[in-house]
Amino acid sequence: MLGFYSTAFSQSGYGLWLDYEKVNDASILSDYQNQIRSVYFLGESETLNLAREELKLGLNSLLGSSIDFSSTNSNNASITVATFDQLERKTQRKLKKIDIAKDGYYIGHDSGKIVITAKEDIGILYGVFNFIRLLQTQQPIDNLAILDAPKIDLRILNHWDNLDGTIERGYAGKSLWKWQKLPKYIDQRYIDYARANASIGINGTVLTNVNANAWVLTPSYIDKVAALADAFRPYGIKVYLTARFSAPIEIGGLSTADPLEAKVQQWWKTKIDSIYAKIPDFGGFLVKANSEGQPGPQNYGRTHVDGANMMAEALEPHNGVVLWRAFVYSEHDATDRAKQAYSEFVPMDGKFKENVIVQVKNGAIDFQPREPFHPIFGAMPKTALAMEFQITQEYLGFSTHLVFLPKLYEEVLQADTYQQGKGSLVAKVIDGSLDNHKISAISGVSNIGSDLNWTGHPFAQANWYGYGRLAWDPYLDSETIAEQWLRSTYSNDKDFVKPMTDLLIESREAVVNYMTPLGLHHMMDTDHHYGPGPWVSELPRPEWNPTYYHKADSKGIGFDRTKQGSDAIAQYADPVAKKFEQLDQVPENLLLWFHHLPWDYTLSDGKTLWNSLGIHYQKGVDQVREMKKVWEQMSPYVDPISHKEVSMLLDIQLHEAIWWKDACMLYFQKHSKLPFPKAMEKPKHSLKHYKSLKHPYAPGI
Ligand code: BDP
């Protein structure tokens, strides 16, 4: 029995990209073995000890032999690991100055030996993980000179975890945080979680849902949070909490939460001081205010600036930050939802305190399979802006569909805002380099839960990994990330790596094609946000209805955001706006985001809009079929349990891609009254059937 369980466990995916399997290429292995025999590891601290143990584990497992860590001298060790200061002190010689940034590291050669060095202990840990990655991905190590440092300061996961253990939009089980057993019981999973995050450079975690519960700010919960902070600290990870704006009323006994009232300000100050007394390196607050029914300063006739600055002032003496979300839209505002956050926030540019970071979702609507970049990114140069990506796949098939999100993230980060002319990439806004901000941040809404493999779908691990890699370096390309993840997680065999990298890269476009092609968006069914619901039109808030977004009628389809329409395009810098405005220039994959067009409109390839829509839906389905075929061939490289798991998930994905195609095309046909294009497979069921499908118990609601 033990054998059965241990096999199941070892193939469960629990080890993530950190299962260090022995290098299977004989010549690479012997090359590594020749170059690495012993390690001289200098220094003691909690973080350095973790780095030493990680390196030991990595080398012993990858090289399949026991590496000597007892050296006391860099002369007779093949690898020396030490902070720069220690290295100089110990070797008693001035080393060539290497300009290593904070949190960064250097891996290079010195007199034929490998050196891993950094300014700080955490840099050593990052250096060690990156050195191990070189071996895991079977890179040459004979001539190393890698100077690397994170380009974004705060690289954060946002957990939408509730205190009752459920996760809003979580599809991989329950929350990892066992609040009831904290602070005394430290689950091994907290440590494994911190280790995995450190391996990709994540250095912050917001523990609680943006739809916040004030209870987490009560003293007994702060003790629990402090215990988690203690567990994460050696891995360089700070904790943050979501702050419910009305907390002074709910747990403080005040009659108001007006940010301009002295007693409210004092309440937050005292609360924040008490948090820092227990967690000296507490990161700060993430706040969702006056959004989707959450309380905020506007309840008292105040502004986002008033609310954010009040908290920022109390956090400032402790070096804490406020991440204030710009995800706002109102049922009382009749203008296009895509315009509302910009309209509300841009006039406040320059008014936030320096430790306020405004956190903006990647697109102006809501984590759709494809959105143009959020116009706020080019329009608030005097404010530090954080990117908020969603790693959990709320609108992208939950943890059932294989979708490689770094491809989406890359598209957004590489988009050009033209804020200061050509080359003003969103990545440069985020890392603070475009406008010289003192602080920069990025957040990813986590897809992690209590499932044995952490993320539900084994390939959803790649999205956690890829988010972390891009948070470290937002200029990385998604193909490199895909390849590194595949090599570290499964196999270095070229017959696996090449086709699977292509599959991951293509998977993002596949989901766009079978859900929301040609710039369509927000077509999902109500509440659960899972399957298609293009017909939904009767929800009380107009902007919650898919019909608000696609505007299909007998004449055509699409949201007119040009000057003749909502004029949302005007929120982009001129060159971008011009491109989106003109039909011969707007990227076809955003066509219906910006334009309402007749069904017989002719696209660049000569096809009509109607036919092209059907062909795109079909293409999405065919892409999933192709993914299935490729995966079938991969069984020699993947353990049988994972292989079967992914095969079954791909079957579901195919079934659901067909569901999206059929439901959407049948619904649109009611308006277009046109026959389906020949290339499109006929729908399996009637529109009535698709409309009747209900999912009251879908996870994550
Ligand atoms: C929406 C989610 C909702 C979140 C909200 C947010 O459906 O659960 O609370 O975003 O980001 O997409 O605040």
XYZ file of C-alpha atoms and ligand atoms in Angstrom:
714
model
C 0.000 0.000 0.000
C 2.758 2.365 0.905
C 4.156 1.972 -2.593
C 0.813 2.898 -4.095
C 0.473 6.043 -2.011
C 4.019 7.193 -2.500
C 3.736 6.790 -6.282
C 0.486 8.692 -6.310
C 2.010 11.422 -4.194
C 5.229 11.751 -6.139
C 3.211 12.083 -9.341
C 0.675 14.428 -7.837
C 2.412 17.609 -8.871
C 2.905 18.700 -5.257
C 6.604 19.264 -5.968
C 5.776 21.893 -8.606
C 8.768 22.930 -10.722
C 11.033 22.097 -7.816
C 11.212 18.309 -8.085
C 14.891 18.083 -8.819
C 15.158 14.960 -10.935
C 18.582 13.634 -11.831
C 19.929 15.072 -15.098
C 19.123 12.415 -17.669
C 21.547 13.426 -20.406
C 24.754 11.494 -19.738
C 27.180 13.962 -21.272
C 25.599 17.000 -19.595
C 25.531 15.114 -16.304
C 29.193 14.201 -16.459
C 30.057 17.773 -17.423
C 28.209 19.044 -14.349
C 29.758 16.377 -12.147
C 33.214 17.380 -13.309
C 32.585 21.020 -12.574
C 30.768 20.626 -9.276
C 32.363 18.560 -6.537
C 32.323 20.723 -3.482
C 30.757 23.887 -2.162
C 32.122 26.547 0.148
C 29.059 28.225 1.638
C 29.785 31.169 3.875
C 27.583 32.671 6.540
C 24.712 31.791 8.798
C 21.253 33.312 8.936
C 17.797 31.881 8.579
C 17.744 32.811 4.905
C 21.310 31.672 4.225
C 20.651 28.355 5.922
C 17.645 27.826 3.677
C 19.761 28.698 0.655
C 22.430 26.216 1.751
C 19.883 23.444 2.228
C 18.247 24.235 -1.108
C 21.570 24.088 -2.919
C 22.409 20.809 -1.216
C 19.065 19.329 -2.171
C 19.323 20.651 -5.707
C 22.864 19.500 -6.374
C 22.533 16.116 -4.718
C 19.327 15.325 -6.572
C 20.221 16.754 -9.958
C 23.722 15.297 -10.023
C 22.726 12.086 -8.302
C 25.678 12.140 -5.956
C 26.522 13.654 -2.637
C 28.292 16.999 -3.005
C 30.792 17.964 -0.341
C 29.631 21.037 1.592
C 32.411 20.934 4.170
C 34.929 23.175 2.372
C 36.269 25.988 4.479
C 38.125 27.702 1.745
C 37.160 28.976 -1.687
C 40.441 27.716 -3.186
C 39.487 24.088 -2.931
C 35.743 24.404 -3.597
C 34.127 24.300 -7.011
C 31.373 26.705 -5.955
C 31.659 29.538 -3.487
C 28.473 31.092 -2.140
C 28.658 34.230 -0.020
C 27.440 37.790 0.173
C 29.853 40.214 -1.424
C 30.992 41.682 1.893
C 31.691 38.299 3.405
C 33.569 37.268 0.317
C 35.925 40.240 0.512
C 36.420 39.853 4.238
C 37.155 36.173 4.006
C 39.402 36.249 0.951
C 41.146 39.378 2.257
C 41.241 40.831 -1.213
C 39.351 43.515 -3.022
C 37.163 41.865 -5.625
C 36.289 43.388 -8.958
C 33.350 45.660 -8.181
C 30.128 44.183 -9.434
C 27.151 46.437 -9.233
C 24.590 44.115 -7.729
C 21.220 45.745 -7.116
C 19.195 45.215 -3.960
C 17.664 41.727 -3.974
C 19.797 40.868 -7.004
C 22.622 38.363 -7.368
C 25.624 37.559 -9.482
C 26.600 34.119 -10.720
C 29.976 34.070 -12.387
C 33.413 32.599 -12.580
C 36.389 33.663 -10.510
C 39.716 31.945 -11.204
C 37.897 29.102 -12.924
C 35.519 28.508 -10.013
C 31.836 29.330 -9.776
C 30.779 32.151 -7.447
C 27.263 32.975 -6.353
C 27.170 36.288 -4.606
C 24.751 39.057 -3.635
C 24.478 42.103 -1.446
C 21.909 40.595 0.837
C 20.993 37.171 2.120
C 17.810 37.099 0.081
C 19.852 37.754 -3.048
C 21.854 34.630 -2.234
C 18.644 32.612 -1.992
C 17.478 33.981 -5.356
C 20.912 33.277 -6.822
C 20.823 29.703 -5.585
C 17.374 29.091 -7.071
C 18.520 30.540 -10.364
C 21.678 28.465 -10.392
C 19.575 25.370 -9.781
C 17.302 26.425 -12.647
C 20.327 26.433 -14.961
C 20.995 22.808 -14.093
C 17.338 21.802 -14.194
C 17.018 23.230 -17.687
C 20.404 21.728 -18.661
C 22.183 24.953 -19.574
C 25.970 25.136 -19.952
C 27.705 26.380 -16.807
C 31.297 26.772 -17.976
C 31.308 30.464 -18.624
C 28.863 32.097 -16.326
C 28.391 35.836 -15.907
C 24.808 36.441 -14.849
C 24.000 39.717 -13.174
C 20.343 39.730 -12.366
C 17.951 41.688 -10.162
C 14.209 42.147 -9.968
C 12.913 45.079 -11.979
C 9.786 45.522 -9.847
C 10.056 46.125 -6.093
C 6.876 44.522 -4.783
C 6.032 41.217 -6.462
C 2.838 40.177 -4.812
C 0.228 37.453 -4.846
C -3.327 38.488 -3.997
C -5.250 35.694 -2.340
C -8.978 36.181 -2.534
C -9.303 33.913 0.502
C -12.128 34.294 2.992
C -11.791 33.667 6.706
C -14.177 30.698 6.429
C -11.686 28.923 4.163
C -13.514 29.466 0.868
C -11.794 31.291 -1.969
C -13.578 33.796 -4.167
C -12.861 32.649 -7.721
C -10.713 29.826 -6.386
C -10.787 26.588 -8.339
C -8.126 24.527 -6.593
C -9.750 23.649 -3.316
C -9.890 25.627 -0.114
C -7.661 28.313 1.307
C -4.215 27.247 2.484
C -4.586 29.338 5.639
C -5.863 27.284 8.559
C -7.066 30.225 10.607
C -8.587 28.125 13.317
C -5.293 26.343 14.077
C -3.146 29.447 13.817
C -1.051 30.872 15.414
C 0.252 27.749 17.135
C 0.006 25.292 14.276
C 2.313 25.988 11.352
C 1.303 23.779 8.484
C 4.227 22.426 6.446
C 2.347 23.766 3.451
C 3.085 27.349 4.499
C 6.775 26.590 4.241
C 6.427 24.792 0.919
C 4.345 27.702 -0.374
C 6.970 30.240 0.693
C 9.759 28.186 -0.848
C 7.942 27.920 -4.187
C 7.321 31.660 -4.216
C 10.896 32.499 -3.340
C 12.095 30.258 -6.163
C 10.437 32.635 -8.655
C 11.117 35.828 -6.731
C 7.678 36.618 -5.312
C 8.175 38.710 -2.175
C 4.727 39.589 -0.906
C 1.388 37.969 -0.242
C -1.982 39.524 0.500
C -3.635 36.864 2.613
C -7.272 37.911 2.333
C -10.014 38.661 -0.171
C -10.429 42.152 -1.623
C -14.064 41.821 -0.630
C -12.713 42.181 2.852
C -13.770 41.085 6.297
C -12.808 43.511 9.082
C -12.421 40.613 11.490
C -8.908 39.875 10.238
C -7.815 43.157 11.841
C -8.837 42.076 15.345
C -5.998 41.261 17.788
C -6.470 37.487 17.774
C -6.291 37.396 13.980
C -3.266 39.665 13.909
C -1.524 37.025 16.066
C -2.384 34.463 13.411
C -1.152 36.730 10.632
C 2.058 37.289 12.601
C 2.639 33.536 12.740
C 2.316 33.330 8.963
C 4.633 36.312 8.586
C 7.218 34.521 10.750
C 6.965 31.426 8.564
C 7.387 33.384 5.329
C 10.044 35.878 6.464
C 13.142 33.709 5.896
C 11.990 33.315 2.288
C 11.862 37.082 1.833
C 8.076 37.235 1.746
C 6.099 39.959 3.500
C 2.457 39.690 4.402
C -0.217 42.230 3.509
C -3.906 42.340 4.420
C -7.005 43.698 2.784
C -8.470 46.522 4.850
C -12.224 46.915 4.934
C -12.936 50.600 4.865
C -15.750 50.384 7.374
C -13.615 48.471 9.921
C -13.633 51.381 12.423
C -17.392 50.899 12.673
C -17.506 47.118 12.495
C -14.742 46.262 14.922
C -13.851 49.654 16.381
C -17.183 50.734 17.787
C -17.113 54.096 15.968
C -20.197 55.537 14.354
C -18.406 56.569 11.170
C -15.504 55.624 8.903
C -15.205 59.118 7.396
C -11.505 59.496 6.542
C -11.516 63.186 7.438
C -12.734 62.563 10.997
C -9.901 62.735 13.541
C -11.170 59.771 15.541
C -11.241 57.596 12.405
C -7.707 58.614 11.520
C -6.621 57.846 15.065
C -8.343 54.476 14.968
C -6.376 53.446 11.859
C -3.147 54.797 13.303
C -3.563 52.815 16.508
C -4.574 49.724 14.565
C -1.604 49.983 12.238
C 0.835 50.610 15.108
C -0.503 47.509 16.833
C 0.023 45.431 13.688
C 3.636 46.590 13.377
C 4.255 45.830 17.033
C 3.695 42.182 16.123
C 4.809 42.179 12.492
C 7.657 44.695 12.127
C 7.942 44.129 8.384
C 4.207 44.078 7.611
C 3.774 45.070 3.942
C 0.625 47.167 4.138
C -2.979 47.174 2.941
C -4.761 46.307 -0.278
C -8.071 48.150 -0.520
C -11.145 47.703 -2.670
C -13.280 50.731 -1.922
C -16.537 51.960 -3.438
C -16.510 49.132 -5.897
C -19.183 46.478 -6.338
C -20.854 47.424 -3.070
C -17.734 47.619 -0.900
C -17.633 50.565 1.529
C -15.292 53.457 0.879
C -14.644 57.160 1.344
C -17.411 58.102 -1.084
C -19.958 56.873 1.456
C -19.000 60.061 3.337
C -18.748 62.358 0.331
C -14.941 61.967 0.283
C -12.627 60.844 -2.501
C -10.329 57.915 -3.143
C -7.439 60.281 -2.400
C -8.862 61.087 1.037
C -9.282 57.415 1.849
C -5.959 56.194 0.507
C -3.919 59.028 1.993
C -5.430 58.551 5.428
C -4.218 54.950 5.525
C -0.925 55.848 3.865
C -0.173 58.422 6.528
C -0.559 55.868 9.296
C 1.545 53.303 7.401
C 4.299 55.708 6.402
C 6.329 55.689 9.649
C 6.564 51.896 9.314
C 7.458 51.916 5.598
C 4.143 50.279 4.752
C 2.251 50.872 1.523
C -1.362 51.137 0.431
C -2.344 49.314 -2.735
C -5.533 51.135 -3.663
C -7.546 49.439 -6.389
C -8.864 51.317 -9.397
C -11.432 48.632 -10.219
C -14.468 50.885 -9.997
C -17.645 51.205 -12.020
C -21.086 52.244 -10.980
C -24.640 51.392 -11.887
C -25.412 55.075 -11.397
C -22.989 56.057 -14.141
C -24.580 55.659 -17.553
C -21.290 56.001 -19.449
C -19.495 53.013 -20.939
C -18.130 50.862 -18.098
C -14.784 50.725 -19.909
C -14.400 54.488 -19.334
C -15.359 54.792 -15.702
C -12.169 53.917 -13.808
C -10.137 56.267 -15.968
C -12.689 59.073 -15.599
C -12.621 58.702 -11.840
C -8.909 58.188 -11.201
C -7.005 60.206 -13.793
C -8.077 63.606 -12.363
C -6.526 62.482 -9.038
C -3.070 62.001 -10.557
C -0.412 63.620 -8.371
C -2.631 63.785 -5.301
C -1.796 60.454 -3.702
C 0.918 60.172 -1.075
C 4.168 58.522 -2.146
C 3.399 55.260 -0.390
C 0.112 54.840 -2.230
C 0.207 52.613 -5.273
C -2.894 52.574 -7.438
C -3.543 49.003 -8.512
C -5.104 48.697 -11.961
C -6.416 45.577 -13.688
C -4.725 44.834 -17.003
C -7.786 45.839 -18.993
C -10.616 48.295 -18.436
C -13.367 45.699 -18.116
C -12.414 42.598 -16.170
C -9.780 39.908 -16.771
C -11.253 38.885 -20.129
C -9.514 36.429 -22.470
C -8.360 39.477 -24.420
C -8.613 43.168 -23.570
C -6.689 46.160 -24.830
C -4.412 47.507 -22.092
C -6.094 49.694 -19.469
C -5.902 53.367 -20.568
C -4.980 54.427 -17.008
C -1.515 52.984 -17.671
C -0.664 55.835 -20.012
C -2.388 58.568 -18.098
C -1.228 58.872 -14.478
C 2.487 59.675 -14.674
C 2.569 61.216 -11.185
C 1.201 58.121 -9.484
C 2.872 54.760 -8.931
C 0.691 52.226 -10.741
C 0.646 48.523 -9.972
C -0.495 45.946 -12.509
C -3.157 43.524 -11.358
C -3.243 40.316 -13.365
C -5.551 37.438 -12.628
C -3.765 34.104 -12.360
C -6.863 32.217 -11.309
C -8.889 31.545 -14.455
C -12.218 33.114 -13.554
C -13.111 33.940 -17.156
C -10.815 31.414 -18.790
C -12.282 28.006 -18.023
C -11.424 27.807 -14.313
C -8.860 25.135 -13.491
C -10.369 22.879 -16.146
C -8.968 24.521 -19.282
C -5.320 24.555 -20.240
C -4.475 28.202 -20.913
C -0.939 29.546 -20.616
C -1.466 33.038 -19.235
C 2.067 34.487 -19.486
C 1.282 34.921 -23.188
C -1.583 37.227 -22.208
C 0.540 39.031 -19.598
C 3.311 39.568 -22.138
C 0.879 41.092 -24.642
C -0.259 43.632 -22.036
C 3.215 44.427 -20.687
C 4.547 44.947 -24.200
C 1.670 47.220 -25.240
C 2.802 50.753 -26.022
C 0.947 53.524 -24.193
C 2.785 56.282 -26.108
C 2.603 58.285 -22.869
C 6.000 59.774 -23.644
C 6.108 58.834 -27.296
C 6.929 55.505 -28.892
C 8.364 52.899 -26.567
C 6.374 53.906 -23.457
C 5.537 50.285 -22.748
C 3.123 49.270 -20.024
C 6.071 47.329 -18.539
C 7.939 50.619 -18.131
C 4.968 52.212 -16.417
C 4.775 49.311 -13.998
C 8.459 49.037 -13.158
C 8.496 52.791 -12.494
C 11.225 53.494 -15.061
C 9.058 55.614 -17.381
C 8.185 58.203 -14.750
C 10.932 57.624 -12.201
C 8.838 56.346 -9.363
C 10.443 55.408 -6.066
C 8.358 52.305 -5.701
C 6.915 49.771 -8.119
C 4.528 46.866 -7.677
C 2.714 44.060 -9.457
C -0.076 41.828 -8.162
C -1.404 38.500 -9.372
C -4.729 37.121 -8.156
C -3.623 33.714 -6.967
C -4.782 30.369 -8.347
C -3.403 28.463 -5.355
C -5.494 26.288 -3.079
C -5.445 23.167 -0.974
C -5.532 20.738 -3.940
C -2.641 18.323 -3.783
C -1.148 19.867 -6.913
C -1.813 23.429 -5.623
C -3.554 24.805 -8.717
C -6.166 22.250 -9.808
C -4.994 21.859 -13.396
C -1.385 20.602 -13.478
C -0.646 23.186 -16.167
C -2.093 26.020 -14.093
C 1.159 25.772 -12.131
C 2.782 27.317 -15.193
C 0.645 30.408 -14.683
C 1.819 30.860 -11.084
C 5.402 30.265 -12.222
C 5.090 32.549 -15.234
C 3.513 35.327 -13.218
C 6.433 35.202 -10.794
C 9.010 35.237 -13.587
C 7.352 38.264 -15.237
C 7.006 40.041 -11.895
C 10.775 39.657 -11.568
C 11.417 40.710 -15.147
C 8.427 42.090 -17.070
C 10.469 42.067 -20.276
C 10.896 38.278 -20.395
C 9.249 36.584 -23.321
C 6.560 34.045 -22.689
C 8.216 31.393 -24.816
C 11.308 31.371 -22.637
C 9.104 31.080 -19.569
C 7.109 28.221 -21.081
C 10.274 26.375 -21.970
C 11.855 26.848 -18.550
C 8.715 25.659 -16.793
C 8.337 22.601 -19.019
C 11.977 21.615 -18.589
C 11.908 22.113 -14.822
C 8.582 20.371 -14.326
C 8.550 17.525 -16.837
C 11.391 16.844 -19.214
C 14.307 18.349 -21.099
C 13.846 16.059 -24.083
C 13.641 18.184 -27.212
C 10.797 16.061 -28.554
C 8.837 17.130 -25.502
C 10.021 20.698 -25.039
C 9.461 21.977 -28.575
C 5.916 20.744 -29.261
C 4.808 21.503 -25.708
C 6.205 25.051 -25.804
C 4.243 25.586 -29.022
C 1.156 24.123 -27.382
C 1.399 26.413 -24.354
C 1.938 29.473 -26.499
C -0.999 28.633 -28.747
C -3.330 27.764 -25.872
C -4.074 31.412 -25.106
C -5.252 32.204 -28.627
C -7.276 29.001 -28.642
C -9.327 30.134 -25.652
C -9.868 33.568 -27.191
C -11.080 31.907 -30.389
C -13.575 29.582 -28.766
C -14.831 32.082 -26.160
C -14.538 35.677 -27.373
C -12.971 36.051 -30.841
C -12.435 39.307 -32.770
C -12.615 41.540 -29.690
C -15.823 40.213 -28.134
C -15.813 40.263 -24.336
C -17.854 39.577 -21.217
C -19.955 36.837 -22.774
C -20.011 34.492 -19.805
C -23.071 33.322 -17.925
C -24.124 34.993 -14.685
C -22.455 34.629 -11.247
C -20.240 31.615 -11.850
C -18.683 33.165 -14.976
C -18.037 29.759 -16.453
C -19.866 28.832 -19.655
C -21.337 31.050 -22.359
C -24.321 33.333 -21.744
C -24.396 35.822 -24.645
C -28.192 35.996 -24.321
C -28.160 37.286 -20.719
C -29.899 40.672 -20.760
C -32.060 40.995 -17.707
C -29.701 41.517 -14.787
C -30.564 44.643 -12.797
C -27.264 46.385 -13.527
C -26.999 46.921 -17.295
C -23.217 46.473 -17.350
C -23.529 42.997 -15.869
C -25.306 41.759 -19.017
C -23.349 40.294 -21.933
C -25.783 42.000 -24.324
C -24.414 45.342 -23.044
C -21.016 44.350 -24.449
C -21.637 42.617 -27.766
C -24.694 44.662 -28.792
C -25.673 42.135 -31.437
C -28.750 43.143 -33.430
C -30.169 42.513 -36.869
C -27.650 44.908 -38.387
C -24.438 43.745 -36.777
C -22.334 43.269 -33.668
C -19.738 44.996 -31.469
C -19.358 47.906 -29.035
C -18.858 51.243 -30.754
C -16.218 52.989 -28.666
C -15.273 55.450 -31.419
C -16.199 59.153 -31.424
C -19.632 58.217 -32.777
C -20.063 55.771 -29.921
C -18.904 55.911 -26.299
C -15.597 57.550 -27.281
C -13.658 55.358 -24.861
C -10.902 55.394 -27.467
C -10.203 59.032 -26.559
C -8.756 57.821 -23.236
C -5.706 56.493 -25.082
C -2.795 58.622 -26.257
C -3.258 59.967 -29.798
C -1.267 57.411 -31.797
C -2.973 54.548 -29.963
C -6.399 56.162 -30.272
C -5.890 56.723 -34.013
C -5.016 53.093 -34.489
C -8.062 51.867 -32.579
C -10.374 54.386 -34.264
C -9.568 53.483 -37.867
C -11.002 50.329 -39.295
C -8.025 49.691 -41.532
C -5.638 49.948 -38.575
C -7.373 48.507 -35.549
C -5.956 45.042 -34.787
C -8.501 42.505 -35.976
C -8.339 40.731 -32.624
C -9.838 43.887 -31.003
C -12.229 44.802 -33.803
C -15.519 44.321 -31.969
C -14.122 45.809 -28.755
C -14.026 49.168 -30.501
C -16.468 48.956 -33.390
C -20.036 47.946 -34.111
C -20.022 46.488 -37.607
C -22.532 44.994 -40.040
C -22.660 41.239 -40.337
C -21.533 41.479 -43.958
C -18.571 43.764 -43.192
C -15.534 42.506 -45.114
C -12.390 41.666 -43.155
C -8.839 41.965 -44.451
C -8.844 38.387 -45.745
C -12.011 38.999 -47.776
C -14.326 37.054 -45.474
C -17.496 38.574 -44.078
C -17.622 39.341 -40.368
C -20.315 36.715 -39.858
C -18.358 33.971 -41.587
C -15.161 34.981 -39.856
C -16.827 34.763 -36.461
C -17.903 31.188 -37.127
C -14.485 30.317 -38.520
C -12.751 31.716 -35.430
C -14.997 29.719 -33.097
C -14.267 26.633 -35.158
C -10.563 27.364 -35.099
C -10.624 27.505 -31.299
C -12.230 24.069 -31.210
C -9.714 22.705 -33.710
C -6.830 24.144 -31.698
C -7.985 22.201 -28.655
C -8.224 19.050 -30.808
C -4.650 19.672 -31.876
C -3.586 20.179 -28.236
C -5.103 16.803 -27.435
C -3.197 15.150 -30.275
C 0.097 16.645 -29.181
C -0.498 15.629 -25.581
C -1.222 12.029 -26.646
C 2.321 11.855 -28.019
C 3.838 13.060 -24.747
C 3.256 9.986 -22.618
C 6.923 8.859 -22.773
C 7.978 12.075 -21.020
C 5.318 12.451 -18.352
C 4.371 10.261 -15.406
C 1.223 8.240 -16.085
C -0.927 9.917 -13.444
C -0.292 13.457 -14.701
C -0.623 12.314 -18.277
C -4.022 10.834 -17.684
C -5.157 13.821 -15.645
C -4.274 16.284 -18.378
C -5.845 14.032 -21.057
C -9.143 13.971 -19.187
C -9.039 17.725 -18.673
C -8.366 18.282 -22.370
C -11.406 16.135 -23.177
C -13.525 18.423 -21.025
C -11.913 21.473 -22.570
C -12.769 20.239 -26.048
C -16.335 19.495 -25.046
C -16.656 22.981 -23.580
C -14.975 24.718 -26.504
C -17.683 23.168 -28.688
C -20.278 24.331 -26.166
C -19.012 27.932 -26.419
C -18.955 27.803 -30.231
C -22.410 26.319 -30.563
C -24.118 28.448 -27.925
C -22.637 31.725 -29.161
C -23.086 31.084 -32.870
C -26.673 29.869 -32.444
C -27.468 32.946 -30.405
C -25.837 35.357 -32.862
C -27.594 33.616 -35.743
C -30.899 34.716 -34.250
C -29.747 38.242 -35.071
C -27.768 37.760 -38.272
C -30.267 35.318 -39.812
C -27.402 33.979 -41.917
C -26.326 30.388 -42.543
C -23.266 29.149 -40.684
C -20.050 29.242 -42.697
C -19.190 25.935 -44.363
C -16.010 25.511 -42.348
C -17.976 25.499 -39.106
C -19.247 22.220 -37.704
C -22.981 22.269 -37.160
C -24.125 22.845 -33.562
C -24.838 19.707 -31.597
C -27.911 21.043 -29.803
C -30.489 23.809 -30.029
C -30.125 27.272 -28.547
C -32.901 26.354 -26.137
C -30.794 23.504 -24.833
C -27.755 25.724 -24.214
C -29.861 28.360 -22.517
C -31.292 25.734 -20.191
C -27.879 24.704 -18.783
C -27.431 25.870 -15.203
C -24.462 25.628 -12.840
C -25.626 26.648 -9.392
C -22.779 24.861 -7.633
C -19.856 25.902 -9.797
C -16.888 26.643 -7.537
C -15.562 30.033 -6.608
C -18.743 32.064 -6.314
C -14.684 40.294 -10.546
C -14.980 39.058 -9.757
C -15.327 39.356 -8.331
C -14.227 40.215 -7.723
C -14.020 41.444 -8.573
C -12.836 42.283 -8.096
O -16.065 38.364 -10.379
O -15.460 38.141 -7.648
O -14.541 40.571 -6.425
O -13.718 41.059 -9.894
O -11.795 42.189 -8.712
O -14.146 39.918 -11.781
O -12.972 43.023 -7.140
